[in-house]
PDB file of C-alpha atoms in Angstrom:
ATOM      1  CA  MET A   1     -19.826  -1.019   1.874  1.00  0.00           C
ATOM      2  CA  PHE A   2     -18.601  -4.268   0.293  1.00  0.00           C
ATOM      3  CA  ALA A   3     -22.022  -5.743  -0.378  1.00  0.00           C
ATOM      4  CA  ASP A   4     -21.793  -9.421  -1.393  1.00  0.00           C
ATOM      5  CA  PHE A   5     -18.265  -9.751   0.023  1.00  0.00           C
ATOM      6  CA  GLU A   6     -17.396 -12.400   2.600  1.00  0.00           C
ATOM      7  CA  ARG A   7     -15.399 -11.082   5.569  1.00  0.00           C
ATOM      8  CA  THR A   8     -13.020 -13.403   7.415  1.00  0.00           C
ATOM      9  CA  SER A   9      -9.436 -14.034   8.552  1.00  0.00           C
ATOM     10  CA  GLN A  10      -6.823 -16.587   7.573  1.00  0.00           C
ATOM     11  CA  PRO A  11      -3.800 -17.823   9.547  1.00  0.00           C
ATOM     12  CA  VAL A  12      -0.704 -17.397   7.366  1.00  0.00           C
ATOM     13  CA  ASN A  13       2.997 -16.877   8.069  1.00  0.00           C
ATOM     14  CA  GLY A  14       2.432 -17.187  11.824  1.00  0.00           C
ATOM     15  CA  ILE A  15      -0.282 -14.496  12.099  1.00  0.00           C
ATOM     16  CA  ASN A  16      -3.924 -13.903  11.129  1.00  0.00           C
ATOM     17  CA  ILE A  17      -4.612 -11.765   8.076  1.00  0.00           C
ATOM     18  CA  HIS A  18      -8.067 -10.210   7.829  1.00  0.00           C
ATOM     19  CA  TYR A  19      -9.628  -9.852   4.383  1.00  0.00           C
ATOM     20  CA  ARG A  20     -12.794  -9.631   2.310  1.00  0.00           C
ATOM     21  CA  ILE A  21     -13.403 -11.695  -0.798  1.00  0.00           C
ATOM     22  CA  GLY A  22     -16.031 -11.342  -3.497  1.00  0.00           C
ATOM     23  CA  GLY A  23     -16.707 -11.751  -7.184  1.00  0.00           C
ATOM     24  CA  SER A  24     -15.543 -14.333  -9.689  1.00  0.00           C
ATOM     25  CA  GLY A  25     -12.920 -14.612 -12.372  1.00  0.00           C
ATOM     26  CA  PRO A  26      -9.145 -14.096 -12.269  1.00  0.00           C
ATOM     27  CA  PRO A  27      -7.817 -13.310  -8.773  1.00  0.00           C
ATOM     28  CA  LEU A  28      -6.988  -9.695  -7.917  1.00  0.00           C
ATOM     29  CA  LEU A  29      -5.314  -8.753  -4.625  1.00  0.00           C
ATOM     30  CA  LEU A  30      -5.994  -5.248  -3.254  1.00  0.00           C
ATOM     31  CA  LEU A  31      -3.571  -3.801  -0.686  1.00  0.00           C
ATOM     32  CA  HIS A  32      -4.122  -0.512   1.138  1.00  0.00           C
ATOM     33  CA  GLY A  33      -1.945   2.276   2.485  1.00  0.00           C
ATOM     34  CA  HIS A  34      -1.435   4.291   5.669  1.00  0.00           C
ATOM     35  CA  PRO A  35      -3.324   5.228   7.820  1.00  0.00           C
ATOM     36  CA  GLN A  36      -6.131   3.228   6.250  1.00  0.00           C
ATOM     37  CA  THR A  37      -7.379  -0.345   5.888  1.00  0.00           C
ATOM     38  CA  HIS A  38      -8.802  -2.447   3.062  1.00  0.00           C
ATOM     39  CA  VAL A  39     -11.902  -0.229   3.313  1.00  0.00           C
ATOM     40  CA  MET A  40     -10.111   2.380   1.178  1.00  0.00           C
ATOM     41  CA  TRP A  41     -11.165   0.288  -1.861  1.00  0.00           C
ATOM     42  CA  HIS A  42     -14.893   0.575  -1.116  1.00  0.00           C
ATOM     43  CA  LYS A  43     -15.598   2.871  -4.095  1.00  0.00           C
ATOM     44  CA  VAL A  44     -14.103   0.469  -6.657  1.00  0.00           C
ATOM     45  CA  ALA A  45     -14.310  -3.025  -5.135  1.00  0.00           C
ATOM     46  CA  GLY A  46     -17.884  -3.694  -6.228  1.00  0.00           C
ATOM     47  CA  GLN A  47     -17.211  -2.826  -9.859  1.00  0.00           C
ATOM     48  CA  LEU A  48     -14.065  -4.946  -9.860  1.00  0.00           C
ATOM     49  CA  THR A  49     -16.056  -8.027  -8.794  1.00  0.00           C
ATOM     50  CA  ASP A  50     -17.781  -7.922 -12.190  1.00  0.00           C
ATOM     51  CA  HIS A  51     -14.459  -8.996 -13.677  1.00  0.00           C
ATOM     52  CA  PHE A  52     -12.309 -10.537 -10.929  1.00  0.00           C
ATOM     53  CA  THR A  53     -12.282 -12.534  -7.733  1.00  0.00           C
ATOM     54  CA  VAL A  54     -11.323  -9.629  -5.482  1.00  0.00           C
ATOM     55  CA  VAL A  55      -9.362 -10.174  -2.269  1.00  0.00           C
ATOM     56  CA  ALA A  56      -9.049  -6.983  -0.204  1.00  0.00           C
ATOM     57  CA  ALA A  57      -6.690  -7.616   2.718  1.00  0.00           C
ATOM     58  CA  ASP A  58      -5.494  -5.703   5.767  1.00  0.00           C
ATOM     59  CA  LEU A  59      -1.724  -5.567   6.036  1.00  0.00           C
ATOM     60  CA  ARG A  60      -0.199  -6.849   9.265  1.00  0.00           C
ATOM     61  CA  GLY A  61      -0.169  -4.009  11.780  1.00  0.00           C
ATOM     62  CA  TYR A  62      -3.287  -2.477  10.207  1.00  0.00           C
ATOM     63  CA  GLY A  63      -7.032  -2.957  10.322  1.00  0.00           C
ATOM     64  CA  ASP A  64      -8.189  -6.219  11.867  1.00  0.00           C
ATOM     65  CA  SER A  65      -5.070  -8.183  10.928  1.00  0.00           C
ATOM     66  CA  ASP A  66      -2.664  -9.232  13.680  1.00  0.00           C
ATOM     67  CA  LYS A  67      -0.097  -6.773  14.966  1.00  0.00           C
ATOM     68  CA  PRO A  68       3.167  -8.494  15.929  1.00  0.00           C
ATOM     69  CA  PRO A  69       5.061  -6.799  18.772  1.00  0.00           C
ATOM     70  CA  VAL A  70       7.897  -4.309  18.322  1.00  0.00           C
ATOM     71  CA  SER A  71      11.293  -5.904  17.663  1.00  0.00           C
ATOM     72  CA  GLU A  72      14.835  -4.558  17.699  1.00  0.00           C
ATOM     73  CA  LYS A  73      15.403  -4.643  13.927  1.00  0.00           C
ATOM     74  CA  ASN A  74      11.719  -4.346  12.944  1.00  0.00           C
ATOM     75  CA  HIS A  75      12.007  -7.706  11.167  1.00  0.00           C
ATOM     76  CA  PRO A  76       8.316  -8.655  11.621  1.00  0.00           C
ATOM     77  CA  TYR A  77       7.373  -5.561   9.601  1.00  0.00           C
ATOM     78  CA  SER A  78       9.906  -5.901   6.827  1.00  0.00           C
ATOM     79  CA  LYS A  79       8.231  -5.781   3.455  1.00  0.00           C
ATOM     80  CA  ARG A  80       9.667  -9.264   2.898  1.00  0.00           C
ATOM     81  CA  GLU A  81       7.580 -10.640   5.788  1.00  0.00           C
ATOM     82  CA  MET A  82       4.541  -8.576   4.836  1.00  0.00           C
ATOM     83  CA  ALA A  83       4.783  -9.904   1.280  1.00  0.00           C
ATOM     84  CA  LEU A  84       4.938 -13.466   2.618  1.00  0.00           C
ATOM     85  CA  ASP A  85       1.654 -12.799   4.431  1.00  0.00           C
ATOM     86  CA  GLN A  86      -0.096 -11.940   1.182  1.00  0.00           C
ATOM     87  CA  VAL A  87       1.445 -14.763  -0.847  1.00  0.00           C
ATOM     88  CA  GLY A  88       0.354 -17.132   1.901  1.00  0.00           C
ATOM     89  CA  LEU A  89      -3.155 -15.688   1.944  1.00  0.00           C
ATOM     90  CA  MET A  90      -3.624 -15.998  -1.799  1.00  0.00           C
ATOM     91  CA  SER A  91      -2.154 -19.507  -1.795  1.00  0.00           C
ATOM     92  CA  SER A  92      -4.552 -20.552   0.977  1.00  0.00           C
ATOM     93  CA  LEU A  93      -7.413 -19.411  -1.259  1.00  0.00           C
ATOM     94  CA  GLY A  94      -6.112 -21.494  -4.136  1.00  0.00           C
ATOM     95  CA  PHE A  95      -4.455 -18.664  -6.067  1.00  0.00           C
ATOM     96  CA  GLY A  96      -0.859 -19.431  -6.929  1.00  0.00           C
ATOM     97  CA  ARG A  97      -0.713 -16.555  -9.406  1.00  0.00           C
ATOM     98  CA  PHE A  98      -2.682 -13.303  -9.278  1.00  0.00           C
ATOM     99  CA  ASP A  99      -2.871  -9.639 -10.241  1.00  0.00           C
ATOM    100  CA  ILE A 100      -2.167  -6.867  -7.722  1.00  0.00           C
ATOM    101  CA  LEU A 101      -3.627  -3.397  -7.276  1.00  0.00           C
ATOM    102  CA  ALA A 102      -1.942  -1.610  -4.377  1.00  0.00           C
ATOM    103  CA  HIS A 103      -1.656   1.857  -2.861  1.00  0.00           C
ATOM    104  CA  ASP A 104       1.010   3.504  -0.697  1.00  0.00           C
ATOM    105  CA  ARG A 105       2.309   1.044   1.972  1.00  0.00           C
ATOM    106  CA  GLY A 106       0.569  -1.825   0.224  1.00  0.00           C
ATOM    107  CA  ALA A 107       2.359  -0.843  -2.970  1.00  0.00           C
ATOM    108  CA  ARG A 108       5.693  -1.084  -1.147  1.00  0.00           C
ATOM    109  CA  VAL A 109       4.756  -4.556   0.063  1.00  0.00           C
ATOM    110  CA  SER A 110       3.800  -5.431  -3.514  1.00  0.00           C
ATOM    111  CA  HIS A 111       7.129  -4.157  -4.859  1.00  0.00           C
ATOM    112  CA  ARG A 112       8.886  -6.619  -2.549  1.00  0.00           C
ATOM    113  CA  LEU A 113       6.398  -9.392  -3.361  1.00  0.00           C
ATOM    114  CA  ALA A 114       7.099  -9.061  -7.085  1.00  0.00           C
ATOM    115  CA  LEU A 115      10.848  -9.283  -6.456  1.00  0.00           C
ATOM    116  CA  ASP A 116      10.776 -12.190  -4.008  1.00  0.00           C
ATOM    117  CA  HIS A 117       7.941 -14.157  -5.644  1.00  0.00           C
ATOM    118  CA  PRO A 118       8.012 -13.320  -9.369  1.00  0.00           C
ATOM    119  CA  GLY A 119       6.108 -16.470 -10.258  1.00  0.00           C
ATOM    120  CA  ALA A 120       3.141 -15.360  -8.158  1.00  0.00           C
ATOM    121  CA  VAL A 121       2.428 -12.080  -9.937  1.00  0.00           C
ATOM    122  CA  ASN A 122       0.668 -11.822 -13.272  1.00  0.00           C
ATOM    123  CA  ARG A 123       0.364  -8.029 -13.576  1.00  0.00           C
ATOM    124  CA  MET A 124       0.766  -5.295 -10.994  1.00  0.00           C
ATOM    125  CA  ILE A 125      -0.577  -1.761 -10.540  1.00  0.00           C
ATOM    126  CA  LEU A 126       1.062   0.526  -7.960  1.00  0.00           C
ATOM    127  CA  LEU A 127      -0.534   3.796  -6.869  1.00  0.00           C
ATOM    128  CA  ASP A 128       1.242   7.012  -5.878  1.00  0.00           C
ATOM    129  CA  ILE A 129       4.664   5.807  -4.829  1.00  0.00           C
ATOM    130  CA  ALA A 130       8.193   5.829  -6.147  1.00  0.00           C
ATOM    131  CA  PRO A 131      10.555   3.067  -4.978  1.00  0.00           C
ATOM    132  CA  THR A 132      11.382   3.444  -1.279  1.00  0.00           C
ATOM    133  CA  LEU A 133      15.147   3.478  -1.768  1.00  0.00           C
ATOM    134  CA  SER A 134      14.886   6.138  -4.468  1.00  0.00           C
ATOM    135  CA  MET A 135      12.748   8.348  -2.264  1.00  0.00           C
ATOM    136  CA  TYR A 136      15.081   8.159   0.712  1.00  0.00           C
ATOM    137  CA  GLU A 137      18.154   8.743  -1.449  1.00  0.00           C
ATOM    138  CA  GLN A 138      16.518  11.805  -3.044  1.00  0.00           C
ATOM    139  CA  THR A 139      15.159  13.319   0.176  1.00  0.00           C
ATOM    140  CA  THR A 140      15.165  17.101   0.124  1.00  0.00           C
ATOM    141  CA  GLU A 141      13.931  19.694   2.581  1.00  0.00           C
ATOM    142  CA  GLU A 142      10.760  20.081   0.516  1.00  0.00           C
ATOM    143  CA  PHE A 143      10.093  16.352   0.618  1.00  0.00           C
ATOM    144  CA  ALA A 144      10.842  16.116   4.358  1.00  0.00           C
ATOM    145  CA  ARG A 145       8.361  18.912   5.064  1.00  0.00           C
ATOM    146  CA  ALA A 146       5.671  17.363   2.848  1.00  0.00           C
ATOM    147  CA  TYR A 147       6.177  13.777   4.071  1.00  0.00           C
ATOM    148  CA  TRP A 148       7.035  14.672   7.672  1.00  0.00           C
ATOM    149  CA  HIS A 149       5.321  11.488   8.855  1.00  0.00           C
ATOM    150  CA  TRP A 150       8.083   9.388   7.252  1.00  0.00           C
ATOM    151  CA  PHE A 151      10.511  10.866   9.764  1.00  0.00           C
ATOM    152  CA  PHE A 152       8.115  11.155  12.705  1.00  0.00           C
ATOM    153  CA  LEU A 153       6.941   7.537  12.617  1.00  0.00           C
ATOM    154  CA  ILE A 154      10.473   6.084  12.573  1.00  0.00           C
ATOM    155  CA  ARG A 155      11.467   7.737  15.871  1.00  0.00           C
ATOM    156  CA  PRO A 156      12.233   5.165  18.591  1.00  0.00           C
ATOM    157  CA  ALA A 157       9.283   3.688  20.453  1.00  0.00           C
ATOM    158  CA  PRO A 158       7.209   4.718  22.239  1.00  0.00           C
ATOM    159  CA  LEU A 159       7.253   8.422  21.283  1.00  0.00           C
ATOM    160  CA  PRO A 160       5.264   8.394  18.011  1.00  0.00           C
ATOM    161  CA  GLU A 161       2.933   5.673  19.271  1.00  0.00           C
ATOM    162  CA  THR A 162       2.179   7.701  22.388  1.00  0.00           C
ATOM    163  CA  LEU A 163       1.399  10.839  20.408  1.00  0.00           C
ATOM    164  CA  ILE A 164      -0.853   9.001  17.939  1.00  0.00           C
ATOM    165  CA  THR A 165      -2.833   7.173  20.617  1.00  0.00           C
ATOM    166  CA  ALA A 166      -3.301  10.426  22.567  1.00  0.00           C
ATOM    167  CA  ASP A 167      -5.521  11.775  19.763  1.00  0.00           C
ATOM    168  CA  PRO A 168      -5.973   9.215  16.975  1.00  0.00           C
ATOM    169  CA  GLU A 169      -8.776  11.133  15.265  1.00  0.00           C
ATOM    170  CA  ASN A 170      -6.659  14.257  14.911  1.00  0.00           C
ATOM    171  CA  TYR A 171      -3.783  12.210  13.489  1.00  0.00           C
ATOM    172  CA  LEU A 172      -6.068  10.383  11.059  1.00  0.00           C
ATOM    173  CA  ARG A 173      -7.801  13.499   9.758  1.00  0.00           C
ATOM    174  CA  THR A 174      -4.487  15.358   9.464  1.00  0.00           C
ATOM    175  CA  MET A 175      -3.041  12.600   7.296  1.00  0.00           C
ATOM    176  CA  LEU A 176      -6.120  12.174   5.107  1.00  0.00           C
ATOM    177  CA  PHE A 177      -6.909  15.791   4.383  1.00  0.00           C
ATOM    178  CA  ARG A 178      -3.310  17.010   4.154  1.00  0.00           C
ATOM    179  CA  LEU A 179      -2.461  14.581   1.356  1.00  0.00           C
ATOM    180  CA  SER A 180      -5.715  14.674  -0.630  1.00  0.00           C
ATOM    181  CA  ALA A 181      -6.193  17.252  -3.362  1.00  0.00           C
ATOM    182  CA  GLY A 182      -9.049  19.108  -1.696  1.00  0.00           C
ATOM    183  CA  GLY A 183     -12.705  18.742  -0.911  1.00  0.00           C
ATOM    184  CA  ASN A 184     -13.827  15.705   1.060  1.00  0.00           C
ATOM    185  CA  PRO A 185     -13.444  12.456  -0.898  1.00  0.00           C
ATOM    186  CA  PHE A 186     -13.753  10.330   2.254  1.00  0.00           C
ATOM    187  CA  THR A 187     -17.152   9.035   3.323  1.00  0.00           C
ATOM    188  CA  GLY A 188     -18.148   9.233   6.953  1.00  0.00           C
ATOM    189  CA  GLU A 189     -18.484   5.450   7.057  1.00  0.00           C
ATOM    190  CA  ALA A 190     -14.941   4.963   5.769  1.00  0.00           C
ATOM    191  CA  ILE A 191     -13.452   7.486   8.201  1.00  0.00           C
ATOM    192  CA  ALA A 192     -15.279   5.815  11.085  1.00  0.00           C
ATOM    193  CA  GLU A 193     -13.775   2.466  10.087  1.00  0.00           C
ATOM    194  CA  TYR A 194     -10.259   3.879   9.762  1.00  0.00           C
ATOM    195  CA  LEU A 195     -10.619   5.464  13.189  1.00  0.00           C
ATOM    196  CA  ARG A 196     -11.986   2.286  14.781  1.00  0.00           C
ATOM    197  CA  CYS A 197      -8.976   0.358  13.560  1.00  0.00           C
ATOM    198  CA  LEU A 198      -6.459   3.067  14.482  1.00  0.00           C
ATOM    199  CA  ARG A 199      -7.800   2.896  18.041  1.00  0.00           C
ATOM    200  CA  LEU A 200      -7.279  -0.880  18.280  1.00  0.00           C
ATOM    201  CA  PRO A 201      -4.494  -1.989  20.651  1.00  0.00           C
ATOM    202  CA  GLY A 202      -1.231  -2.360  18.754  1.00  0.00           C
ATOM    203  CA  THR A 203      -2.243  -0.451  15.622  1.00  0.00           C
ATOM    204  CA  ALA A 204      -0.177   2.666  16.311  1.00  0.00           C
ATOM    205  CA  ALA A 205       2.851   0.513  17.117  1.00  0.00           C
ATOM    206  CA  GLY A 206       2.314  -1.650  14.046  1.00  0.00           C
ATOM    207  CA  ASN A 207       2.061   1.404  11.785  1.00  0.00           C
ATOM    208  CA  CYS A 208       5.264   2.839  13.232  1.00  0.00           C
ATOM    209  CA  GLU A 209       7.074  -0.469  12.873  1.00  0.00           C
ATOM    210  CA  ASP A 210       6.051  -0.591   9.203  1.00  0.00           C
ATOM    211  CA  TYR A 211       7.778   2.756   8.640  1.00  0.00           C
ATOM    212  CA  ARG A 212      10.781   1.904  10.807  1.00  0.00           C
ATOM    213  CA  ALA A 213      11.328  -1.232   8.742  1.00  0.00           C
ATOM    214  CA  SER A 214      11.161   0.832   5.541  1.00  0.00           C
ATOM    215  CA  ALA A 215      13.927   3.087   6.830  1.00  0.00           C
ATOM    216  CA  GLY A 216      16.054   0.142   7.939  1.00  0.00           C
ATOM    217  CA  ILE A 217      15.848  -3.510   6.945  1.00  0.00           C
ATOM    218  CA  ASP A 218      13.851  -2.775   3.782  1.00  0.00           C
ATOM    219  CA  LEU A 219      16.591  -0.480   2.502  1.00  0.00           C
ATOM    220  CA  GLU A 220      19.105  -3.273   3.119  1.00  0.00           C
ATOM    221  CA  HIS A 221      17.017  -5.633   1.013  1.00  0.00           C
ATOM    222  CA  ASP A 222      16.565  -3.023  -1.724  1.00  0.00           C
ATOM    223  CA  ARG A 223      20.300  -2.342  -1.890  1.00  0.00           C
ATOM    224  CA  GLN A 224      20.983  -6.074  -2.113  1.00  0.00           C
ATOM    225  CA  ASP A 225      18.600  -6.309  -5.061  1.00  0.00           C
ATOM    226  CA  ARG A 226      20.224  -3.349  -6.776  1.00  0.00           C
ATOM    227  CA  ALA A 227      23.694  -4.848  -6.333  1.00  0.00           C
ATOM    228  CA  ALA A 228      22.511  -8.234  -7.651  1.00  0.00           C
ATOM    229  CA  GLY A 229      20.604  -6.722 -10.568  1.00  0.00           C
ATOM    230  CA  ASN A 230      17.256  -8.114  -9.380  1.00  0.00           C
ATOM    231  CA  ARG A 231      14.372  -6.360 -11.114  1.00  0.00           C
ATOM    232  CA  ILE A 232      10.582  -6.547 -11.337  1.00  0.00           C
ATOM    233  CA  THR A 233       9.810  -8.736 -14.336  1.00  0.00           C
ATOM    234  CA  CYS A 234       5.999  -8.699 -14.448  1.00  0.00           C
ATOM    235  CA  PRO A 235       4.182  -6.017 -16.469  1.00  0.00           C
ATOM    236  CA  LEU A 236       3.838  -2.986 -14.212  1.00  0.00           C
ATOM    237  CA  LEU A 237       1.513   0.015 -14.352  1.00  0.00           C
ATOM    238  CA  VAL A 238       2.327   2.951 -12.081  1.00  0.00           C
ATOM    239  CA  LEU A 239      -0.211   5.726 -11.507  1.00  0.00           C
ATOM    240  CA  TRP A 240       0.302   8.838  -9.413  1.00  0.00           C
ATOM    241  CA  GLY A 241      -1.610  11.945  -8.432  1.00  0.00           C
ATOM    242  CA  THR A 242      -0.439  15.057 -10.252  1.00  0.00           C
ATOM    243  CA  GLU A 243      -1.621  17.126  -7.280  1.00  0.00           C
ATOM    244  CA  GLY A 244       0.302  14.995  -4.793  1.00  0.00           C
ATOM    245  CA  VAL A 245       3.824  14.957  -3.404  1.00  0.00           C
ATOM    246  CA  ILE A 246       5.011  12.049  -5.568  1.00  0.00           C
ATOM    247  CA  GLY A 247       3.922  13.694  -8.789  1.00  0.00           C
ATOM    248  CA  LYS A 248       5.374  17.063  -7.857  1.00  0.00           C
ATOM    249  CA  LEU A 249       8.735  16.050  -6.338  1.00  0.00           C
ATOM    250  CA  PHE A 250       9.691  12.898  -8.248  1.00  0.00           C
ATOM    251  CA  ASN A 251       9.602  11.462 -11.753  1.00  0.00           C
ATOM    252  CA  PRO A 252       7.724   8.262 -10.879  1.00  0.00           C
ATOM    253  CA  LEU A 253       7.884   6.590 -14.287  1.00  0.00           C
ATOM    254  CA  GLN A 254      11.610   7.237 -14.595  1.00  0.00           C
ATOM    255  CA  GLU A 255      12.249   5.856 -11.097  1.00  0.00           C
ATOM    256  CA  TRP A 256      10.284   2.675 -11.775  1.00  0.00           C
ATOM    257  CA  GLU A 257      12.057   2.159 -15.081  1.00  0.00           C
ATOM    258  CA  LYS A 258      15.257   1.840 -13.043  1.00  0.00           C
ATOM    259  CA  VAL A 259      13.930  -1.225 -11.203  1.00  0.00           C
ATOM    260  CA  ALA A 260      11.377  -2.824 -13.586  1.00  0.00           C
ATOM    261  CA  ASP A 261      11.691  -4.370 -17.051  1.00  0.00           C
ATOM    262  CA  ASP A 262       8.191  -3.683 -18.405  1.00  0.00           C
ATOM    263  CA  VAL A 263       6.643  -0.528 -16.992  1.00  0.00           C
ATOM    264  CA  GLN A 264       4.170   2.100 -18.118  1.00  0.00           C
ATOM    265  CA  GLY A 265       2.569   4.912 -16.169  1.00  0.00           C
ATOM    266  CA  ALA A 266       0.572   8.098 -16.025  1.00  0.00           C
ATOM    267  CA  GLY A 267      -0.248  10.976 -13.748  1.00  0.00           C
ATOM    268  CA  LEU A 268      -3.909  11.320 -12.764  1.00  0.00           C
ATOM    269  CA  PRO A 269      -5.838  14.433 -11.604  1.00  0.00           C
ATOM    270  CA  SER A 270      -5.741  13.539  -7.923  1.00  0.00           C
ATOM    271  CA  GLY A 271      -3.939  13.870  -4.637  1.00  0.00           C
ATOM    272  CA  HIS A 272      -2.514  10.880  -2.803  1.00  0.00           C
ATOM    273  CA  PHE A 273      -5.730   8.913  -2.190  1.00  0.00           C
ATOM    274  CA  ILE A 274      -6.535   8.004  -5.790  1.00  0.00           C
ATOM    275  CA  PRO A 275      -9.113   5.227  -5.119  1.00  0.00           C
ATOM    276  CA  GLU A 276     -11.276   7.578  -3.066  1.00  0.00           C
ATOM    277  CA  GLU A 277     -10.626  10.828  -4.952  1.00  0.00           C
ATOM    278  CA  ILE A 278     -11.129   9.655  -8.546  1.00  0.00           C
ATOM    279  CA  PRO A 279     -12.501   6.087  -8.436  1.00  0.00           C
ATOM    280  CA  GLY A 280     -14.023   6.213 -11.920  1.00  0.00           C
ATOM    281  CA  ILE A 281     -10.798   7.286 -13.606  1.00  0.00           C
ATOM    282  CA  LEU A 282      -8.840   4.701 -11.649  1.00  0.00           C
ATOM    283  CA  LEU A 283     -11.227   1.923 -12.687  1.00  0.00           C
ATOM    284  CA  GLU A 284     -10.805   2.818 -16.350  1.00  0.00           C
ATOM    285  CA  HIS A 285      -7.010   2.473 -16.106  1.00  0.00           C
ATOM    286  CA  VAL A 286      -7.186  -0.708 -14.033  1.00  0.00           C
ATOM    287  CA  LEU A 287      -9.607  -2.502 -16.326  1.00  0.00           C
ATOM    288  CA  ASN A 288      -7.740  -1.490 -19.475  1.00  0.00           C
ATOM    289  CA  PHE A 289      -4.458  -2.801 -18.075  1.00  0.00           C
ATOM    290  CA  LEU A 290      -5.712  -6.016 -16.462  1.00  0.00           C
ATOM    291  CA  HIS A 291      -8.231  -6.968 -19.126  1.00  0.00           C
ATOM    292  CA  TYR A 292      -5.487  -6.853 -21.717  1.00  0.00           C
ATOM    293  CA  ALA A 293      -3.538  -9.411 -19.703  1.00  0.00           C
ATOM    294  CA  ASN A 294      -6.458 -11.685 -18.913  1.00  0.00           C
ATOM    295  CA  ARG A 295      -7.646 -11.907 -22.509  1.00  0.00           C
ATOM    296  CA  GLN A 296      -4.326 -13.051 -23.915  1.00  0.00           C
TER     297      GLN A 296
END
C-alpha cells in the first residue's frame, strides 16, 4: 500500500502528526474516520497522486499520531484543535491553501477547519456525515440504535476505553462490518494496520476523547457559529452512502445547505466506508469536482 509515498511525522500545534505524502500538483489533504487511520485511503491514494500532491494524515488520537491525555473538558480533542493540527501540517509543507477530501471524523475536523481557517481551503469534499450539531439535535431512537457508538464512546473514562482494549479486534470488526453495505471491502492488510494502531497505548482513550469533545465543546463552538451566522464559504461537495445510516435517516444535502454557501451533493451506492467500498465511483466524483477548481 502507498507505493512511492514518503512516510514521516511532523511536530505541529504541540504534538507530532504522522502522515504520508506523494505525488505532485495542487495539494490535497486526506483525513480519515473512526476506527481507522490514513490507510483507509489506500485504494484511491495512488490514483490521486497522478493529479495532486497527496497528504494523508492520521488525526491526533489515531494511527501513529500523538495521543494527548484525557482532560476534563476534552479540549485537546476539540475539532478546533484537531483542525489546527492539519493547518499546521500543511503549512509546514509549504501549503497555505489546499483541497480537502475527508471521511467521518476527519470530515468533522474539516468542517471546523473550513470555518476557522476559510483562507486555507480551496475546495472541500466530505464523505458520509451530516453536521454534528444537526445530528445530535435530530437524534431519534432509530439513530441511537444504529449509531450506538456515539453514545457508548462518550461515557466517562475509563469505561469505554477498558471495554475496547479488552478485545480491540472484536470492536474493530464490529464497527467496520456493521456500517459497511455488505461483503468484505476491507483488505487483510488494511485491517491488520487498523488493529495495530487500535492496540497502541492511548488510542482507545484518544478515540473516546474525540467523541466526547463532539458531544461537548464542539457543540458549543457549532452553536456559537450558528448564532454569529458563520458559514462554510468554500465550494463544498458532500457524498453519502445510500445504504448507510446518514443516507437513510437524514437529508445530508439539506443539512449542509443550512451551514454552507456553495454546496452540492449526491448519494452513492455504498455503506459508510465509501473509499473502500466503491473507490472507482468515489474517484470519478472527486476528480470531476477538484479538476474543475484547479483548471480555473
